[in-house]
Amino acid sequence: MTKNKLFVGNLPSSLSSFSLERLFTSFGKITDASIIPESSTGRSKGFGFVTFKKEADAKKAQKEMNGKDVEGQGIVVNIIDPKDEEALTNSYHAKRSYA
């Protein structure tokens, strides 16, 4: 299984899927870029995914973009296994209950 998909976290809430794609286009051909929205509000959850055509491009992007400042926030970039995407989507920024 190819490792050509990136998890991108700690994104500014103002960032769109189009802007996310533009951040990574210099590393190679992108087949998909998306910001994950809150289901109730439609606002960004602060993370998304970028999928490259080539695994080598994803590795280069991860190495160079992890920790990069985007609108005052250091973003987190990790290569993920596509089968783990659903688990990440459901668990990242999960609602917490404080008693």
CSV table of N, CA and C in Angstrom, one decimal:
chain,number,residue,atom,x,y,z
A,1,MET,N,0.8,-1.2,0.0
A,1,MET,CA,0.0,0.0,0.0
A,1,MET,C,0.9,1.2,0.0
A,2,THR,N,0.6,2.2,-0.9
A,2,THR,CA,1.4,3.4,-0.9
A,2,THR,C,1.1,4.3,0.2
A,3,LYS,N,2.1,5.0,0.6
A,3,LYS,CA,2.0,6.0,1.7
A,3,LYS,C,2.1,7.4,1.0
A,4,ASN,N,1.0,7.8,0.3
A,4,ASN,CA,1.1,9.1,-0.4
A,4,ASN,C,0.1,10.1,0.2
A,5,LYS,N,-0.5,9.8,1.3
A,5,LYS,CA,-1.5,10.7,1.9
A,5,LYS,C,-0.9,11.3,3.2
A,6,LEU,N,-1.2,12.6,3.3
A,6,LEU,CA,-0.7,13.3,4.5
A,6,LEU,C,-1.9,13.8,5.4
A,7,PHE,N,-1.7,13.7,6.7
A,7,PHE,CA,-2.6,14.3,7.6
A,7,PHE,C,-2.0,15.7,7.9
A,8,VAL,N,-2.7,16.7,7.8
A,8,VAL,CA,-2.2,18.1,8.1
A,8,VAL,C,-3.1,18.7,9.2
A,9,GLY,N,-2.5,18.9,10.4
A,9,GLY,CA,-3.2,19.4,11.6
A,9,GLY,C,-2.7,20.8,12.0
A,10,ASN,N,-3.4,21.3,13.0
A,10,ASN,CA,-3.2,22.6,13.6
A,10,ASN,C,-3.3,23.7,12.5
A,11,LEU,N,-4.3,23.5,11.6
A,11,LEU,CA,-4.5,24.5,10.6
A,11,LEU,C,-5.3,25.7,11.1
A,12,PRO,N,-5.1,26.9,10.6
A,12,PRO,CA,-5.9,28.0,10.9
A,12,PRO,C,-7.4,27.8,10.4
A,13,SER,N,-8.3,28.2,11.2
A,13,SER,CA,-9.7,27.9,10.8
A,13,SER,C,-10.1,28.6,9.5
A,14,SER,N,-9.4,29.7,9.1
A,14,SER,CA,-9.7,30.4,7.9
A,14,SER,C,-9.2,29.7,6.6
A,15,LEU,N,-8.4,28.7,6.8
A,15,LEU,CA,-7.8,28.0,5.6
A,15,LEU,C,-8.9,27.2,4.9
A,16,SER,N,-8.9,27.3,3.5
A,16,SER,CA,-9.9,26.5,2.7
A,16,SER,C,-9.1,25.3,2.1
A,17,SER,N,-9.9,24.4,1.6
A,17,SER,CA,-9.3,23.3,0.9
A,17,SER,C,-8.4,23.7,-0.3
A,18,PHE,N,-8.9,24.7,-1.0
A,18,PHE,CA,-8.1,25.3,-2.1
A,18,PHE,C,-6.7,25.8,-1.6
A,19,SER,N,-6.8,26.6,-0.5
A,19,SER,CA,-5.5,27.1,0.1
A,19,SER,C,-4.6,26.0,0.6
A,20,LEU,N,-5.2,25.0,1.2
A,20,LEU,CA,-4.4,23.8,1.6
A,20,LEU,C,-3.7,23.2,0.4
A,21,GLU,N,-4.4,23.0,-0.7
A,21,GLU,CA,-3.8,22.4,-1.9
A,21,GLU,C,-2.6,23.3,-2.3
A,22,ARG,N,-2.8,24.6,-2.4
A,22,ARG,CA,-1.8,25.5,-2.8
A,22,ARG,C,-0.5,25.5,-2.0
A,23,LEU,N,-0.7,25.2,-0.7
A,23,LEU,CA,0.5,25.1,0.2
A,23,LEU,C,1.4,24.0,-0.2
A,24,PHE,N,0.8,23.0,-0.8
A,24,PHE,CA,1.6,21.7,-1.1
A,24,PHE,C,1.9,21.5,-2.6
A,25,THR,N,1.4,22.3,-3.5
A,25,THR,CA,1.6,22.0,-4.9
A,25,THR,C,3.0,22.0,-5.4
A,26,SER,N,3.9,22.8,-4.7
A,26,SER,CA,5.3,22.8,-5.1
A,26,SER,C,6.0,21.5,-5.0
A,27,PHE,N,5.4,20.5,-4.2
A,27,PHE,CA,6.0,19.2,-4.0
A,27,PHE,C,5.7,18.2,-5.0
A,28,GLY,N,4.7,18.4,-5.8
A,28,GLY,CA,4.3,17.4,-6.8
A,28,GLY,C,2.8,17.4,-7.1
A,29,LYS,N,2.4,16.5,-7.9
A,29,LYS,CA,1.0,16.4,-8.3
A,29,LYS,C,0.1,15.9,-7.2
A,30,ILE,N,-0.9,16.7,-6.9
A,30,ILE,CA,-1.9,16.4,-5.8
A,30,ILE,C,-3.2,15.9,-6.4
A,31,THR,N,-3.6,14.8,-5.9
A,31,THR,CA,-4.9,14.2,-6.4
A,31,THR,C,-6.1,14.6,-5.6
A,32,ASP,N,-5.9,15.0,-4.3
A,32,ASP,CA,-7.0,15.5,-3.5
A,32,ASP,C,-6.4,16.3,-2.3
A,33,ALA,N,-7.2,17.3,-1.9
A,33,ALA,CA,-6.8,18.1,-0.7
A,33,ALA,C,-8.2,18.5,-0.1
A,34,SER,N,-8.3,18.3,1.2
A,34,SER,CA,-9.6,18.6,1.8
A,34,SER,C,-9.4,19.0,3.3
A,35,ILE,N,-10.2,20.0,3.7
A,35,ILE,CA,-10.3,20.4,5.1
A,35,ILE,C,-11.5,19.7,5.6
A,36,ILE,N,-11.4,19.2,6.8
A,36,ILE,CA,-12.5,18.5,7.5
A,36,ILE,C,-13.4,19.5,8.3
A,37,PRO,N,-14.7,19.6,7.9
A,37,PRO,CA,-15.5,20.5,8.6
A,37,PRO,C,-16.3,19.8,9.8
A,38,GLU,N,-16.7,20.7,10.8
A,38,GLU,CA,-17.6,20.3,11.8
A,38,GLU,C,-18.9,19.9,11.2
A,39,SER,N,-19.5,18.8,11.6
A,39,SER,CA,-20.8,18.5,10.9
A,39,SER,C,-21.9,19.4,11.3
A,40,SER,N,-21.9,20.0,12.5
A,40,SER,CA,-23.0,20.8,12.9
A,40,SER,C,-22.9,22.3,12.4
A,41,THR,N,-21.7,22.8,12.3
A,41,THR,CA,-21.5,24.2,11.9
A,41,THR,C,-20.9,24.4,10.5
A,42,GLY,N,-20.2,23.4,9.9
A,42,GLY,CA,-19.6,23.5,8.7
A,42,GLY,C,-18.2,24.2,8.7
A,43,ARG,N,-17.8,24.6,9.9
A,43,ARG,CA,-16.6,25.3,10.1
A,43,ARG,C,-15.4,24.3,10.2
A,44,SER,N,-14.2,24.7,9.8
A,44,SER,CA,-13.1,23.8,9.8
A,44,SER,C,-12.8,23.2,11.2
A,45,LYS,N,-12.4,22.0,11.3
A,45,LYS,CA,-12.0,21.3,12.5
A,45,LYS,C,-10.5,21.6,12.8
A,46,GLY,N,-9.9,22.3,11.8
A,46,GLY,CA,-8.5,22.6,12.0
A,46,GLY,C,-7.5,21.5,11.5
A,47,PHE,N,-8.0,20.6,10.7
A,47,PHE,CA,-7.1,19.6,10.1
A,47,PHE,C,-7.7,19.2,8.7
A,48,GLY,N,-6.9,18.5,8.0
A,48,GLY,CA,-7.3,18.0,6.7
A,48,GLY,C,-6.3,17.0,6.1
A,49,PHE,N,-6.5,16.7,4.9
A,49,PHE,CA,-5.7,15.6,4.2
A,49,PHE,C,-5.3,16.1,2.9
A,50,VAL,N,-4.0,15.7,2.5
A,50,VAL,CA,-3.5,16.0,1.2
A,50,VAL,C,-3.0,14.7,0.6
A,51,THR,N,-3.5,14.3,-0.6
A,51,THR,CA,-3.0,13.1,-1.2
A,51,THR,C,-2.2,13.4,-2.5
A,52,PHE,N,-1.0,12.9,-2.6
A,52,PHE,CA,-0.1,13.1,-3.7
A,52,PHE,C,-0.2,11.9,-4.6
A,53,LYS,N,0.1,12.1,-5.9
A,53,LYS,CA,0.1,11.0,-6.9
A,53,LYS,C,1.3,10.1,-6.5
A,54,LYS,N,2.4,10.6,-6.1
A,54,LYS,CA,3.6,9.8,-5.8
A,54,LYS,C,4.0,9.9,-4.4
A,55,GLU,N,4.3,8.7,-3.9
A,55,GLU,CA,4.8,8.6,-2.5
A,55,GLU,C,6.0,9.4,-2.1
A,56,ALA,N,6.9,9.5,-3.1
A,56,ALA,CA,8.1,10.3,-2.8
A,56,ALA,C,7.8,11.8,-2.6
A,57,ASP,N,6.8,12.3,-3.3
A,57,ASP,CA,6.4,13.7,-3.2
A,57,ASP,C,5.8,13.9,-1.8
A,58,ALA,N,5.0,13.0,-1.3
A,58,ALA,CA,4.4,13.1,0.0
A,58,ALA,C,5.5,13.1,1.1
A,59,LYS,N,6.5,12.2,0.9
A,59,LYS,CA,7.6,12.2,1.9
A,59,LYS,C,8.3,13.5,2.0
A,60,LYS,N,8.6,14.1,0.8
A,60,LYS,CA,9.3,15.4,0.7
A,60,LYS,C,8.4,16.5,1.4
A,61,ALA,N,7.2,16.5,1.1
A,61,ALA,CA,6.3,17.5,1.6
A,61,ALA,C,6.2,17.4,3.1
A,62,GLN,N,6.1,16.2,3.6
A,62,GLN,CA,6.0,15.9,5.1
A,62,GLN,C,7.3,16.5,5.8
A,63,LYS,N,8.4,16.2,5.2
A,63,LYS,CA,9.7,16.6,5.8
A,63,LYS,C,9.8,18.1,5.8
A,64,GLU,N,9.4,18.7,4.7
A,64,GLU,CA,9.6,20.2,4.6
A,64,GLU,C,8.5,21.0,5.2
A,65,MET,N,7.3,20.5,5.3
A,65,MET,CA,6.2,21.3,5.8
A,65,MET,C,5.9,21.1,7.3
A,66,ASN,N,6.3,20.0,7.9
A,66,ASN,CA,6.0,19.7,9.3
A,66,ASN,C,6.6,20.8,10.1
A,67,GLY,N,5.8,21.5,10.9
A,67,GLY,CA,6.2,22.6,11.8
A,67,GLY,C,6.2,24.0,11.1
A,68,LYS,N,6.0,24.0,9.8
A,68,LYS,CA,6.0,25.3,9.1
A,68,LYS,C,4.9,26.2,9.6
A,69,ASP,N,5.2,27.5,9.7
A,69,ASP,CA,4.2,28.5,10.1
A,69,ASP,C,3.2,28.8,9.0
A,70,VAL,N,2.0,28.7,9.3
A,70,VAL,CA,0.9,29.0,8.4
A,70,VAL,C,-0.1,30.0,9.2
A,71,GLU,N,-0.1,31.2,8.8
A,71,GLU,CA,-0.9,32.2,9.5
A,71,GLU,C,-0.7,32.2,11.0
A,72,GLY,N,0.5,32.1,11.4
A,72,GLY,CA,0.9,32.2,12.8
A,72,GLY,C,0.8,30.9,13.6
A,73,GLN,N,0.5,29.8,12.9
A,73,GLN,CA,0.4,28.5,13.6
A,73,GLN,C,1.4,27.5,13.0
A,74,GLY,N,2.1,26.8,13.8
A,74,GLY,CA,3.0,25.7,13.3
A,74,GLY,C,2.1,24.5,13.0
A,75,ILE,N,2.1,24.1,11.7
A,75,ILE,CA,1.3,23.0,11.3
A,75,ILE,C,1.9,21.7,11.6
A,76,VAL,N,1.1,20.6,11.7
A,76,VAL,CA,1.6,19.3,11.9
A,76,VAL,C,1.3,18.5,10.7
A,77,VAL,N,2.4,17.9,10.1
A,77,VAL,CA,2.2,17.1,8.9
A,77,VAL,C,2.8,15.7,9.1
A,78,ASN,N,1.9,14.7,8.9
A,78,ASN,CA,2.3,13.3,9.1
A,78,ASN,C,1.8,12.5,7.9
A,79,ILE,N,2.6,11.5,7.5
A,79,ILE,CA,2.2,10.6,6.4
A,79,ILE,C,1.3,9.5,7.2
A,80,ILE,N,0.2,9.2,6.5
A,80,ILE,CA,-0.8,8.3,7.1
A,80,ILE,C,-1.1,7.2,6.2
A,81,ASP,N,-1.5,6.1,6.7
A,81,ASP,CA,-2.1,5.0,6.0
A,81,ASP,C,-3.5,5.3,5.7
A,82,PRO,N,-3.9,5.3,4.4
A,82,PRO,CA,-5.3,5.7,4.1
A,82,PRO,C,-6.4,5.0,4.9
A,83,LYS,N,-6.1,3.8,5.3
A,83,LYS,CA,-7.1,3.1,6.2
A,83,LYS,C,-7.3,3.8,7.5
A,84,ASP,N,-6.3,4.6,8.0
A,84,ASP,CA,-6.4,5.2,9.3
A,84,ASP,C,-7.1,6.6,9.2
A,85,GLU,N,-7.5,7.0,8.0
A,85,GLU,CA,-8.1,8.4,7.9
A,85,GLU,C,-9.4,8.5,8.7
A,86,GLU,N,-10.3,7.5,8.6
A,86,GLU,CA,-11.5,7.6,9.4
A,86,GLU,C,-11.3,7.7,10.9
A,87,ALA,N,-10.4,6.9,11.4
A,87,ALA,CA,-10.1,7.0,12.8
A,87,ALA,C,-9.6,8.4,13.2
A,88,LEU,N,-8.7,8.9,12.4
A,88,LEU,CA,-8.1,10.3,12.7
A,88,LEU,C,-9.2,11.3,12.6
A,89,THR,N,-10.1,11.2,11.6
A,89,THR,CA,-11.2,12.2,11.4
A,89,THR,C,-12.1,12.2,12.6
A,90,ASN,N,-12.4,11.0,13.1
A,90,ASN,CA,-13.3,10.9,14.3
A,90,ASN,C,-12.7,11.2,15.6
A,91,SER,N,-11.4,11.0,15.8
A,91,SER,CA,-10.7,11.2,17.1
A,91,SER,C,-10.1,12.6,17.2
A,92,TYR,N,-9.6,13.2,16.2
A,92,TYR,CA,-8.9,14.5,16.3
A,92,TYR,C,-9.9,15.6,16.7
A,93,HIS,N,-9.6,16.3,17.7
A,93,HIS,CA,-10.5,17.4,18.2
A,93,HIS,C,-11.8,16.8,18.6
A,94,ALA,N,-11.8,15.6,19.2
A,94,ALA,CA,-13.1,15.0,19.7
A,94,ALA,C,-13.6,15.8,20.8
A,95,LYS,N,-14.9,15.9,20.9
A,95,LYS,CA,-15.5,16.6,22.0
A,95,LYS,C,-15.2,16.0,23.3
A,96,ARG,N,-14.8,16.8,24.3
A,96,ARG,CA,-14.5,16.3,25.6
A,96,ARG,C,-15.5,16.8,26.6
A,97,SER,N,-15.8,16.0,27.6
A,97,SER,CA,-16.7,16.3,28.7
A,97,SER,C,-15.9,16.5,29.9
A,98,TYR,N,-16.2,17.7,30.6
A,98,TYR,CA,-15.5,18.0,31.8
A,98,TYR,C,-16.5,18.0,32.9
A,99,ALA,N,-16.3,17.1,33.9
A,99,ALA,CA,-17.3,17.1,35.0
A,99,ALA,C,-17.0,18.0,36.1
